[in-house]
């Protein structure tokens, strides 16, 4: 653990100096400020932001995570030759990516909220930031998993872009197809299970359950609300998102520990 | 001391290292050479714990490397490519390694002076030239008085003056009992500093001994000519075997 923290300190220092992060922070600051500029309705601003959170954050986390993994391949190789556990190198690098993206989000979303937001918006803003951090960690873990599994950067990038397309774009279409095709059958529970398999659906459900905007919740969100009450639904979605955090993380670490470099 | 016994390594159906056995003595500089794809990088990666071999045993400084990672404390590694993250300096990297090893003493100042890195140690790695990055790699590899030093093409990007300094330093480390193992394509370099040569061909050790011995055996004045004889004979014998097999 001690070794992990030491490596994390230096890898985070390296990544904090990256210009991409400044752009990422500025993007959220401008977006947040822009949304406030166009409307003063806090709910509308939050809903617009939720769509961005569930589209941009996973894409950036996946691509940035994958690029960091492959751009650090010589460093990773060198670190493995040092008296350090492979596990420590993996945990430190993976955590560094999640950490610096999360700090960017915290500044990019938090600072405009402090300046432009109202007191009533604080709980929702905190929830958006918290969920965004969790989504960042989930998708950074998937990026590192892809890096650990494939030695080929292009193949790993193709895989993570497909993952993003699948969860952010195709998944809702598949659920819609299933619900339309099997509308005569009791498919609520299968659809609920199906939505739990998509971390972005889970993040969306958490945020929309808080806003309680049923029109935007979609089929799966409405199902969550009917099966669980608001708080229970959010808790269940959080737990499932934690499973999404854990599985790629442990899977990636297992592969990394055993693979050839 | 490095002892390799019946080492085998395959990637899928490709059998890369075939029953490699060798003793690499302390107080000597041993060079690993061979044509591209012969298996020398795979062998070095096995010694460094980067690749898991299929069978055989490797002992470094008395530790079986598949059972214990204690040997890594005594092993220095100098990669061909710089291992420095883009936004860290040489100084950052040294601090990290010192913290990781809980080291209170290293050869840092001595090596910075030796490699003329004084003006470079605080610069971001991305702003360093290829040669300076290779010097940084040498510094990191030699930093903790390793008893075994493994170098992958250590002089390829260096200017002639630094190359001489590094060769002298390797010879000095050898005199102090360090086991130095280096891979190189530059036969002149090997001839100059290596007392032992392991020549690998198609995953097998084709020759193990002193470069002088090899040159004498083939009656050549340079190692390069001797090795070209070796290669010519090897391919000729392969052709003959193929003819016999077809017949």
PDB file of C-alpha atoms in Angstrom, chain B:
ATOM      1  CA  UNK B   1      25.945 -13.985 -10.720  1.00  0.00           C
ATOM      2  CA  UNK B   2      23.233 -15.114 -13.110  1.00  0.00           C
ATOM      3  CA  UNK B   3      22.561 -18.809 -13.618  1.00  0.00           C
ATOM      4  CA  UNK B   4      20.148 -19.848 -16.356  1.00  0.00           C
ATOM      5  CA  UNK B   5      19.134 -23.466 -16.634  1.00  0.00           C
ATOM      6  CA  UNK B   6      17.067 -25.075 -19.438  1.00  0.00           C
ATOM      7  CA  UNK B   7      15.018 -21.953 -20.055  1.00  0.00           C
ATOM      8  CA  UNK B   8      12.127 -22.218 -22.513  1.00  0.00           C
ATOM      9  CA  UNK B   9       9.704 -19.562 -23.610  1.00  0.00           C
ATOM     10  CA  UNK B  10       6.988 -19.677 -26.261  1.00  0.00           C
ATOM     11  CA  UNK B  11       4.495 -17.146 -27.558  1.00  0.00           C
ATOM     12  CA  UNK B  12       1.597 -19.244 -28.772  1.00  0.00           C
ATOM     13  CA  UNK B  13       3.085 -21.737 -31.220  1.00  0.00           C
ATOM     14  CA  UNK B  14       6.336 -19.770 -31.582  1.00  0.00           C
ATOM     15  CA  UNK B  15       9.050 -21.385 -29.501  1.00  0.00           C
ATOM     16  CA  UNK B  16      11.332 -18.385 -28.935  1.00  0.00           C
ATOM     17  CA  UNK B  17      13.840 -19.580 -26.318  1.00  0.00           C
ATOM     18  CA  UNK B  18      14.891 -23.197 -26.682  1.00  0.00           C
ATOM     19  CA  UNK B  19      16.555 -24.818 -23.711  1.00  0.00           C
ATOM     20  CA  UNK B  20      18.839 -21.909 -22.844  1.00  0.00           C
ATOM     21  CA  UNK B  21      21.457 -22.613 -20.190  1.00  0.00           C
ATOM     22  CA  UNK B  22      24.249 -20.202 -19.233  1.00  0.00           C
ATOM     23  CA  UNK B  23      26.328 -18.979 -16.331  1.00  0.00           C
ATOM     24  CA  UNK B  24      27.047 -15.264 -16.256  1.00  0.00           C
ATOM     25  CA  UNK B  25      29.856 -14.661 -13.832  1.00  0.00           C
ATOM     26  CA  UNK B  26      30.315 -11.722 -11.487  1.00  0.00           C
ATOM     27  CA  UNK B  27      33.177  -9.416 -12.265  1.00  0.00           C
ATOM     28  CA  UNK B  28      32.664  -9.782 -15.992  1.00  0.00           C
ATOM     29  CA  UNK B  29      30.922  -7.959 -18.771  1.00  0.00           C
ATOM     30  CA  UNK B  30      28.851 -10.368 -20.827  1.00  0.00           C
ATOM     31  CA  UNK B  31      27.285  -9.343 -24.094  1.00  0.00           C
ATOM     32  CA  UNK B  32      24.208 -10.942 -25.618  1.00  0.00           C
ATOM     33  CA  UNK B  33      24.159 -10.689 -29.381  1.00  0.00           C
ATOM     34  CA  UNK B  34      22.270 -12.233 -32.236  1.00  0.00           C
ATOM     35  CA  UNK B  35      20.366 -11.274 -35.356  1.00  0.00           C
ATOM     36  CA  UNK B  36      16.941  -9.619 -35.119  1.00  0.00           C
ATOM     37  CA  UNK B  37      14.315 -12.034 -33.823  1.00  0.00           C
ATOM     38  CA  UNK B  38      16.890 -14.435 -32.397  1.00  0.00           C
ATOM     39  CA  UNK B  39      15.450 -14.203 -28.872  1.00  0.00           C
ATOM     40  CA  UNK B  40      17.913 -11.922 -27.058  1.00  0.00           C
ATOM     41  CA  UNK B  41      15.258  -9.410 -25.965  1.00  0.00           C
ATOM     42  CA  UNK B  42      13.028 -12.271 -24.804  1.00  0.00           C
ATOM     43  CA  UNK B  43      15.919 -13.662 -22.757  1.00  0.00           C
ATOM     44  CA  UNK B  44      16.628 -10.288 -21.152  1.00  0.00           C
ATOM     45  CA  UNK B  45      12.947  -9.759 -20.407  1.00  0.00           C
ATOM     46  CA  UNK B  46      12.819 -13.180 -18.711  1.00  0.00           C
ATOM     47  CA  UNK B  47      15.771 -12.173 -16.514  1.00  0.00           C
ATOM     48  CA  UNK B  48      14.069  -8.897 -15.612  1.00  0.00           C
ATOM     49  CA  UNK B  49      10.800 -10.555 -14.608  1.00  0.00           C
ATOM     50  CA  UNK B  50       8.904  -8.937 -17.491  1.00  0.00           C
ATOM     51  CA  UNK B  51       8.156 -12.271 -19.124  1.00  0.00           C
ATOM     52  CA  UNK B  52       7.103 -15.472 -17.401  1.00  0.00           C
ATOM     53  CA  UNK B  53       9.019 -18.384 -18.876  1.00  0.00           C
ATOM     54  CA  UNK B  54       7.431 -21.763 -19.569  1.00  0.00           C
ATOM     55  CA  UNK B  55      10.078 -23.969 -18.001  1.00  0.00           C
ATOM     56  CA  UNK B  56      13.588 -23.838 -16.604  1.00  0.00           C
ATOM     57  CA  UNK B  57      15.133 -21.896 -13.779  1.00  0.00           C
ATOM     58  CA  UNK B  58      16.883 -18.565 -13.413  1.00  0.00           C
ATOM     59  CA  UNK B  59      18.918 -17.596 -10.363  1.00  0.00           C
ATOM     60  CA  UNK B  60      20.089 -14.017  -9.903  1.00  0.00           C
ATOM     61  CA  UNK B  61      22.368 -13.311  -6.929  1.00  0.00           C
ATOM     62  CA  UNK B  62      21.249 -16.650  -5.484  1.00  0.00           C
ATOM     63  CA  UNK B  63      17.501 -15.933  -5.738  1.00  0.00           C
ATOM     64  CA  UNK B  64      15.241 -18.084  -7.882  1.00  0.00           C
ATOM     65  CA  UNK B  65      13.490 -15.270  -9.764  1.00  0.00           C
ATOM     66  CA  UNK B  66      10.222 -17.155 -10.241  1.00  0.00           C
ATOM     67  CA  UNK B  67       9.894 -17.633  -6.476  1.00  0.00           C
ATOM     68  CA  UNK B  68      11.237 -14.382  -5.058  1.00  0.00           C
ATOM     69  CA  UNK B  69      11.470 -10.799  -6.242  1.00  0.00           C
ATOM     70  CA  UNK B  70      14.263  -9.998  -3.759  1.00  0.00           C
ATOM     71  CA  UNK B  71      16.778 -10.024  -6.632  1.00  0.00           C
ATOM     72  CA  UNK B  72      15.219  -6.820  -7.985  1.00  0.00           C
ATOM     73  CA  UNK B  73      16.746  -4.849  -5.108  1.00  0.00           C
ATOM     74  CA  UNK B  74      20.192  -5.845  -6.316  1.00  0.00           C
ATOM     75  CA  UNK B  75      19.474  -5.501 -10.034  1.00  0.00           C
ATOM     76  CA  UNK B  76      19.796  -2.368 -12.119  1.00  0.00           C
ATOM     77  CA  UNK B  77      18.132  -2.078 -15.506  1.00  0.00           C
ATOM     78  CA  UNK B  78      18.980   0.349 -18.282  1.00  0.00           C
ATOM     79  CA  UNK B  79      16.349   0.281 -21.053  1.00  0.00           C
ATOM     80  CA  UNK B  80      17.055   1.360 -24.612  1.00  0.00           C
ATOM     81  CA  UNK B  81      14.051   3.707 -24.575  1.00  0.00           C
ATOM     82  CA  UNK B  82      13.652   6.310 -21.866  1.00  0.00           C
ATOM     83  CA  UNK B  83      11.284   5.266 -19.082  1.00  0.00           C
ATOM     84  CA  UNK B  84      10.680   8.818 -17.894  1.00  0.00           C
ATOM     85  CA  UNK B  85       7.075  10.030 -17.885  1.00  0.00           C
ATOM     86  CA  UNK B  86       6.713  13.117 -20.107  1.00  0.00           C
ATOM     87  CA  UNK B  87       6.105  15.668 -17.361  1.00  0.00           C
ATOM     88  CA  UNK B  88       8.528  14.387 -14.727  1.00  0.00           C
ATOM     89  CA  UNK B  89      12.171  15.380 -14.433  1.00  0.00           C
ATOM     90  CA  UNK B  90      15.173  13.144 -13.826  1.00  0.00           C
ATOM     91  CA  UNK B  91      15.214  14.497 -10.275  1.00  0.00           C
ATOM     92  CA  UNK B  92      11.540  13.481  -9.739  1.00  0.00           C
ATOM     93  CA  UNK B  93      12.243   9.993 -10.989  1.00  0.00           C
ATOM     94  CA  UNK B  94      15.285   9.624  -8.725  1.00  0.00           C
ATOM     95  CA  UNK B  95      13.239  10.849  -5.721  1.00  0.00           C
ATOM     96  CA  UNK B  96      10.539   8.295  -6.483  1.00  0.00           C
ATOM     97  CA  UNK B  97      13.000   5.414  -6.745  1.00  0.00           C
ATOM     98  CA  UNK B  98      14.741   6.491  -3.532  1.00  0.00           C
ATOM     99  CA  UNK B  99      11.396   6.609  -1.722  1.00  0.00           C
ATOM    100  CA  UNK B 100      10.351   3.227  -3.116  1.00  0.00           C
ATOM    101  CA  UNK B 101      13.582   1.595  -1.966  1.00  0.00           C
ATOM    102  CA  UNK B 102      13.704   3.564   1.305  1.00  0.00           C
ATOM    103  CA  UNK B 103      17.255   4.417   0.225  1.00  0.00           C
ATOM    104  CA  UNK B 104      19.184   7.044   2.098  1.00  0.00           C
ATOM    105  CA  UNK B 105      22.296   6.832  -0.055  1.00  0.00           C
ATOM    106  CA  UNK B 106      22.743   6.567  -3.793  1.00  0.00           C
ATOM    107  CA  UNK B 107      25.278   7.449  -6.474  1.00  0.00           C
ATOM    108  CA  UNK B 108      23.134  10.361  -7.655  1.00  0.00           C
ATOM    109  CA  UNK B 109      25.622  13.249  -7.388  1.00  0.00           C
ATOM    110  CA  UNK B 110      28.469  11.122  -8.639  1.00  0.00           C
ATOM    111  CA  UNK B 111      26.503   9.911 -11.695  1.00  0.00           C
ATOM    112  CA  UNK B 112      25.083  13.359 -12.516  1.00  0.00           C
ATOM    113  CA  UNK B 113      28.656  14.643 -12.716  1.00  0.00           C
ATOM    114  CA  UNK B 114      29.928  11.603 -14.600  1.00  0.00           C
ATOM    115  CA  UNK B 115      27.194  11.799 -17.248  1.00  0.00           C
ATOM    116  CA  UNK B 116      27.278  15.617 -17.438  1.00  0.00           C
ATOM    117  CA  UNK B 117      23.601  15.915 -16.529  1.00  0.00           C
ATOM    118  CA  UNK B 118      23.977  19.004 -14.293  1.00  0.00           C
ATOM    119  CA  UNK B 119      21.808  21.318 -16.385  1.00  0.00           C
ATOM    120  CA  UNK B 120      19.220  18.700 -17.266  1.00  0.00           C
ATOM    121  CA  UNK B 121      18.037  17.136 -14.029  1.00  0.00           C
ATOM    122  CA  UNK B 122      15.174  19.543 -13.357  1.00  0.00           C
ATOM    123  CA  UNK B 123      13.857  19.752 -16.912  1.00  0.00           C
ATOM    124  CA  UNK B 124      10.696  17.922 -17.947  1.00  0.00           C
ATOM    125  CA  UNK B 125      11.576  14.658 -19.664  1.00  0.00           C
ATOM    126  CA  UNK B 126       9.655  15.683 -22.805  1.00  0.00           C
ATOM    127  CA  UNK B 127      12.127  18.515 -23.360  1.00  0.00           C
ATOM    128  CA  UNK B 128      15.216  16.277 -23.179  1.00  0.00           C
ATOM    129  CA  UNK B 129      17.075  14.978 -26.227  1.00  0.00           C
ATOM    130  CA  UNK B 130      17.280  11.251 -27.028  1.00  0.00           C
ATOM    131  CA  UNK B 131      20.876  11.111 -25.804  1.00  0.00           C
ATOM    132  CA  UNK B 132      20.067  12.856 -22.516  1.00  0.00           C
ATOM    133  CA  UNK B 133      17.171  10.491 -21.927  1.00  0.00           C
ATOM    134  CA  UNK B 134      19.492   7.551 -22.455  1.00  0.00           C
ATOM    135  CA  UNK B 135      21.934   9.095 -19.967  1.00  0.00           C
ATOM    136  CA  UNK B 136      19.008   9.399 -17.536  1.00  0.00           C
ATOM    137  CA  UNK B 137      18.293   5.705 -18.073  1.00  0.00           C
ATOM    138  CA  UNK B 138      21.935   4.884 -17.284  1.00  0.00           C
ATOM    139  CA  UNK B 139      21.787   7.036 -14.157  1.00  0.00           C
ATOM    140  CA  UNK B 140      18.628   5.281 -12.922  1.00  0.00           C
ATOM    141  CA  UNK B 141      20.066   1.841 -13.639  1.00  0.00           C
ATOM    142  CA  UNK B 142      23.355   2.451 -11.852  1.00  0.00           C
ATOM    143  CA  UNK B 143      21.902   4.522  -9.012  1.00  0.00           C
ATOM    144  CA  UNK B 144      21.776   1.964  -6.197  1.00  0.00           C
ATOM    145  CA  UNK B 145      25.108   0.116  -6.592  1.00  0.00           C
ATOM    146  CA  UNK B 146      23.545  -2.903  -8.310  1.00  0.00           C
ATOM    147  CA  UNK B 147      25.327  -6.233  -8.056  1.00  0.00           C
ATOM    148  CA  UNK B 148      23.745  -7.172 -11.392  1.00  0.00           C
ATOM    149  CA  UNK B 149      23.352  -4.593 -14.160  1.00  0.00           C
ATOM    150  CA  UNK B 150      21.298  -5.405 -17.255  1.00  0.00           C
ATOM    151  CA  UNK B 151      21.563  -2.978 -20.165  1.00  0.00           C
ATOM    152  CA  UNK B 152      19.623  -2.983 -23.423  1.00  0.00           C
ATOM    153  CA  UNK B 153      21.616  -1.253 -26.199  1.00  0.00           C
ATOM    154  CA  UNK B 154      22.998   1.234 -23.653  1.00  0.00           C
ATOM    155  CA  UNK B 155      25.177   3.299 -25.999  1.00  0.00           C
ATOM    156  CA  UNK B 156      23.006   3.586 -29.095  1.00  0.00           C
ATOM    157  CA  UNK B 157      22.012   7.278 -28.703  1.00  0.00           C
ATOM    158  CA  UNK B 158      25.124   8.544 -26.922  1.00  0.00           C
ATOM    159  CA  UNK B 159      27.729  10.893 -28.353  1.00  0.00           C
ATOM    160  CA  UNK B 160      31.249   9.407 -28.666  1.00  0.00           C
ATOM    161  CA  UNK B 161      32.605  11.272 -25.598  1.00  0.00           C
ATOM    162  CA  UNK B 162      29.818  10.051 -23.288  1.00  0.00           C
ATOM    163  CA  UNK B 163      30.027   6.605 -24.817  1.00  0.00           C
ATOM    164  CA  UNK B 164      33.684   6.397 -23.725  1.00  0.00           C
ATOM    165  CA  UNK B 165      32.784   7.572 -20.204  1.00  0.00           C
ATOM    166  CA  UNK B 166      30.018   4.969 -19.915  1.00  0.00           C
ATOM    167  CA  UNK B 167      32.260   2.171 -21.184  1.00  0.00           C
ATOM    168  CA  UNK B 168      34.893   3.142 -18.602  1.00  0.00           C
ATOM    169  CA  UNK B 169      32.239   3.190 -15.888  1.00  0.00           C
ATOM    170  CA  UNK B 170      31.012  -0.277 -16.896  1.00  0.00           C
ATOM    171  CA  UNK B 171      34.577  -1.588 -16.754  1.00  0.00           C
ATOM    172  CA  UNK B 172      35.017   0.013 -13.314  1.00  0.00           C
ATOM    173  CA  UNK B 173      31.786  -1.589 -12.070  1.00  0.00           C
ATOM    174  CA  UNK B 174      32.985  -4.925 -13.417  1.00  0.00           C
ATOM    175  CA  UNK B 175      36.261  -4.529 -11.489  1.00  0.00           C
ATOM    176  CA  UNK B 176      34.167  -3.969  -8.345  1.00  0.00           C
ATOM    177  CA  UNK B 177      32.464  -7.332  -8.826  1.00  0.00           C
ATOM    178  CA  UNK B 178      29.274  -6.261 -10.600  1.00  0.00           C
ATOM    179  CA  UNK B 179      27.753  -8.723 -13.083  1.00  0.00           C
ATOM    180  CA  UNK B 180      27.171  -6.707 -16.241  1.00  0.00           C
ATOM    181  CA  UNK B 181      24.967  -8.105 -18.980  1.00  0.00           C
ATOM    182  CA  UNK B 182      24.344  -6.025 -22.061  1.00  0.00           C
ATOM    183  CA  UNK B 183      22.681  -6.543 -25.391  1.00  0.00           C
ATOM    184  CA  UNK B 184      24.115  -4.842 -28.423  1.00  0.00           C
ATOM    185  CA  UNK B 185      24.160  -4.927 -32.201  1.00  0.00           C
ATOM    186  CA  UNK B 186      27.438  -3.050 -32.237  1.00  0.00           C
ATOM    187  CA  UNK B 187      30.181  -5.685 -32.473  1.00  0.00           C
ATOM    188  CA  UNK B 188      32.945  -3.139 -32.105  1.00  0.00           C
ATOM    189  CA  UNK B 189      31.449  -2.116 -28.768  1.00  0.00           C
ATOM    190  CA  UNK B 190      31.257  -5.752 -27.617  1.00  0.00           C
ATOM    191  CA  UNK B 191      34.834  -6.404 -28.706  1.00  0.00           C
ATOM    192  CA  UNK B 192      35.962  -3.372 -26.729  1.00  0.00           C
ATOM    193  CA  UNK B 193      34.361  -4.058 -23.361  1.00  0.00           C
ATOM    194  CA  UNK B 194      32.846  -7.534 -23.162  1.00  0.00           C
ATOM    195  CA  UNK B 195      34.945 -10.391 -21.817  1.00  0.00           C
ATOM    196  CA  UNK B 196      32.203 -12.896 -22.564  1.00  0.00           C
ATOM    197  CA  UNK B 197      29.785 -13.252 -25.449  1.00  0.00           C
ATOM    198  CA  UNK B 198      26.550 -15.214 -25.686  1.00  0.00           C
ATOM    199  CA  UNK B 199      25.500 -15.450 -29.307  1.00  0.00           C
ATOM    200  CA  UNK B 200      21.904 -16.530 -29.825  1.00  0.00           C
ATOM    201  CA  UNK B 201      20.578 -17.922 -33.085  1.00  0.00           C
ATOM    202  CA  UNK B 202      16.972 -18.994 -33.567  1.00  0.00           C
ATOM    203  CA  UNK B 203      16.359 -19.206 -29.828  1.00  0.00           C
ATOM    204  CA  UNK B 204      19.412 -21.332 -28.983  1.00  0.00           C
ATOM    205  CA  UNK B 205      22.818 -20.371 -27.651  1.00  0.00           C
ATOM    206  CA  UNK B 206      25.066 -20.845 -30.657  1.00  0.00           C
ATOM    207  CA  UNK B 207      28.242 -19.646 -29.027  1.00  0.00           C
ATOM    208  CA  UNK B 208      29.220 -18.886 -25.459  1.00  0.00           C
ATOM    209  CA  UNK B 209      32.775 -17.813 -24.632  1.00  0.00           C
ATOM    210  CA  UNK B 210      35.152 -14.960 -25.101  1.00  0.00           C
ATOM    211  CA  UNK B 211      34.940 -12.867 -28.292  1.00  0.00           C
ATOM    212  CA  UNK B 212      38.693 -13.413 -28.796  1.00  0.00           C
ATOM    213  CA  UNK B 213      38.137 -17.183 -28.778  1.00  0.00           C
ATOM    214  CA  UNK B 214      35.497 -16.829 -31.484  1.00  0.00           C
ATOM    215  CA  UNK B 215      37.720 -14.615 -33.633  1.00  0.00           C
ATOM    216  CA  UNK B 216      40.625 -17.048 -33.292  1.00  0.00           C
ATOM    217  CA  UNK B 217      38.396 -19.986 -34.164  1.00  0.00           C
ATOM    218  CA  UNK B 218      37.301 -18.336 -37.397  1.00  0.00           C
ATOM    219  CA  UNK B 219      40.682 -16.745 -38.105  1.00  0.00           C
ATOM    220  CA  UNK B 220      39.287 -13.238 -38.362  1.00  0.00           C
ATOM    221  CA  UNK B 221      40.568  -9.913 -37.106  1.00  0.00           C
ATOM    222  CA  UNK B 222      37.192  -8.569 -36.030  1.00  0.00           C
ATOM    223  CA  UNK B 223      34.206  -9.939 -34.151  1.00  0.00           C
ATOM    224  CA  UNK B 224      31.918  -8.728 -36.896  1.00  0.00           C
ATOM    225  CA  UNK B 225      33.683 -10.936 -39.478  1.00  0.00           C
ATOM    226  CA  UNK B 226      33.712 -13.891 -37.089  1.00  0.00           C
ATOM    227  CA  UNK B 227      29.961 -13.584 -36.542  1.00  0.00           C
ATOM    228  CA  UNK B 228      29.294 -13.256 -40.251  1.00  0.00           C
ATOM    229  CA  UNK B 229      31.166 -16.594 -40.654  1.00  0.00           C
ATOM    230  CA  UNK B 230      28.983 -18.076 -37.919  1.00  0.00           C
ATOM    231  CA  UNK B 231      25.818 -16.887 -39.645  1.00  0.00           C
ATOM    232  CA  UNK B 232      26.986 -18.069 -43.074  1.00  0.00           C
ATOM    233  CA  UNK B 233      27.851 -21.535 -41.720  1.00  0.00           C
ATOM    234  CA  UNK B 234      24.562 -21.729 -39.848  1.00  0.00           C
ATOM    235  CA  UNK B 235      22.427 -20.900 -42.879  1.00  0.00           C
ATOM    236  CA  UNK B 236      24.534 -23.226 -45.056  1.00  0.00           C
ATOM    237  CA  UNK B 237      23.998 -26.085 -42.616  1.00  0.00           C
ATOM    238  CA  UNK B 238      20.264 -25.292 -42.495  1.00  0.00           C
ATOM    239  CA  UNK B 239      20.135 -25.486 -46.305  1.00  0.00           C
ATOM    240  CA  UNK B 240      21.954 -28.845 -46.257  1.00  0.00           C
ATOM    241  CA  UNK B 241      19.579 -30.219 -43.631  1.00  0.00           C
ATOM    242  CA  UNK B 242      16.603 -29.084 -45.691  1.00  0.00           C
ATOM    243  CA  UNK B 243      18.021 -30.840 -48.787  1.00  0.00           C
ATOM    244  CA  UNK B 244      18.538 -34.082 -46.790  1.00  0.00           C
ATOM    245  CA  UNK B 245      15.022 -33.792 -45.344  1.00  0.00           C
ATOM    246  CA  UNK B 246      13.474 -33.279 -48.809  1.00  0.00           C
ATOM    247  CA  UNK B 247      15.498 -36.140 -50.273  1.00  0.00           C
TER     248      UNK B 247
END
